[in-house]
C-alpha positions as a LaTeX table, in Angstrom:
\begin{tabular}{lrrr}
\hline
Residue & $x$ (\AA) & $y$ (\AA) & $z$ (\AA) \\
\hline
Unk1 & 8.61 & $-24.97$ & $-5.38$ \\
Unk2 & 8.84 & $-23.12$ & $-2.04$ \\
Unk3 & 6.67 & $-20.12$ & $-1.29$ \\
Unk4 & 8.98 & $-17.07$ & $-1.65$ \\
Unk5 & 7.36 & $-15.25$ & 1.28 \\
Unk6 & 6.49 & $-17.56$ & 4.16 \\
Unk7 & 3.20 & $-16.92$ & 5.97 \\
Unk8 & 3.51 & $-15.00$ & 9.19 \\
Unk9 & 2.06 & $-16.26$ & 12.43 \\
Unk10 & $-1.20$ & $-14.54$ & 13.28 \\
Unk11 & 0.37 & $-12.36$ & 16.00 \\
Unk12 & 3.31 & $-11.45$ & 13.78 \\
Unk13 & 0.96 & $-10.44$ & 10.96 \\
Unk14 & $-1.10$ & $-8.37$ & 13.40 \\
Unk15 & 2.05 & $-6.61$ & 14.65 \\
Unk16 & 3.23 & $-5.94$ & 11.09 \\
Unk17 & $-0.16$ & $-4.45$ & 10.21 \\
Unk18 & $-0.10$ & $-2.29$ & 13.36 \\
Unk19 & 3.37 & $-0.95$ & 12.47 \\
Unk20 & 2.27 & $-0.16$ & 8.91 \\
Unk21 & $-0.89$ & 1.57 & 10.12 \\
Unk22 & 1.01 & 3.65 & 12.69 \\
Unk23 & 3.72 & 4.54 & 10.15 \\
Unk24 & 1.15 & 5.52 & 7.53 \\
Unk25 & $-0.62$ & 7.81 & 10.00 \\
Unk26 & 2.54 & 9.40 & 11.40 \\
Unk27 & 4.11 & 9.85 & 7.95 \\
Unk28 & 0.96 & 11.66 & 6.81 \\
Unk29 & 0.99 & 13.93 & 9.87 \\
Unk30 & 4.71 & 14.65 & 10.21 \\
Unk31 & 6.62 & 13.28 & 7.22 \\
Unk32 & 8.82 & 10.22 & 6.81 \\
Unk33 & 11.47 & 11.30 & 9.33 \\
Unk34 & 9.34 & 10.45 & 12.36 \\
Unk35 & 11.50 & 8.49 & 14.84 \\
Unk36 & 11.07 & 4.75 & 14.37 \\
Unk37 & 10.80 & 4.39 & 18.14 \\
Unk38 & 7.70 & 6.61 & 18.03 \\
Unk39 & 6.17 & 4.49 & 15.27 \\
Unk40 & 6.77 & 1.34 & 17.32 \\
Unk41 & 5.26 & 2.95 & 20.44 \\
Unk42 & 2.20 & 4.14 & 18.49 \\
Unk43 & 1.78 & 0.61 & 17.06 \\
Unk44 & 1.98 & $-0.92$ & 20.54 \\
Unk45 & 5.09 & $-2.96$ & 19.76 \\
Unk46 & 8.73 & $-2.82$ & 20.79 \\
Unk47 & 11.39 & $-1.36$ & 18.53 \\
Unk48 & 12.85 & $-4.86$ & 18.03 \\
Unk49 & 9.53 & $-6.00$ & 16.56 \\
Unk50 & 9.59 & $-3.09$ & 14.10 \\
Unk51 & 13.18 & $-3.89$ & 13.06 \\
Unk52 & 12.39 & $-7.62$ & 12.75 \\
Unk53 & 9.95 & $-6.83$ & 9.91 \\
Unk54 & 11.56 & $-3.65$ & 8.56 \\
Unk55 & 15.36 & $-3.67$ & 8.91 \\
Unk56 & 15.66 & 0.05 & 8.12 \\
Unk57 & 13.58 & 3.17 & 7.47 \\
Unk58 & 13.73 & 2.65 & 3.71 \\
Unk59 & 12.12 & $-0.80$ & 4.01 \\
Unk60 & 9.32 & 0.63 & 6.15 \\
Unk61 & 8.70 & 3.58 & 3.82 \\
Unk62 & 8.64 & 1.21 & 0.84 \\
Unk63 & 6.14 & $-1.09$ & 2.56 \\
Unk64 & 3.88 & 1.85 & 3.49 \\
Unk65 & 3.81 & 3.39 & 0.02 \\
Unk66 & 4.07 & 0.28 & $-2.18$ \\
Unk67 & 0.30 & $-0.38$ & $-2.32$ \\
Unk68 & $-0.33$ & 3.18 & $-3.55$ \\
Unk69 & 2.42 & 2.90 & $-6.16$ \\
Unk70 & 0.95 & $-0.21$ & $-7.79$ \\
\hline
\end{tabular}
């Protein structure tokens, strides 16, 4: 049976973590309507990298808050 969520490359996982950390911080400071471009810039990645992992704002918000909701 195939793994439902394939493992990310080390750099991709690092970028995903950086985006989540930046989003978490900016959401706490300014709410969830912070521009995604600003989140990407704060994370040190391009906007395409953010969208590669989180296709829309809802996916990013869900990923940020999911651990707290468990």
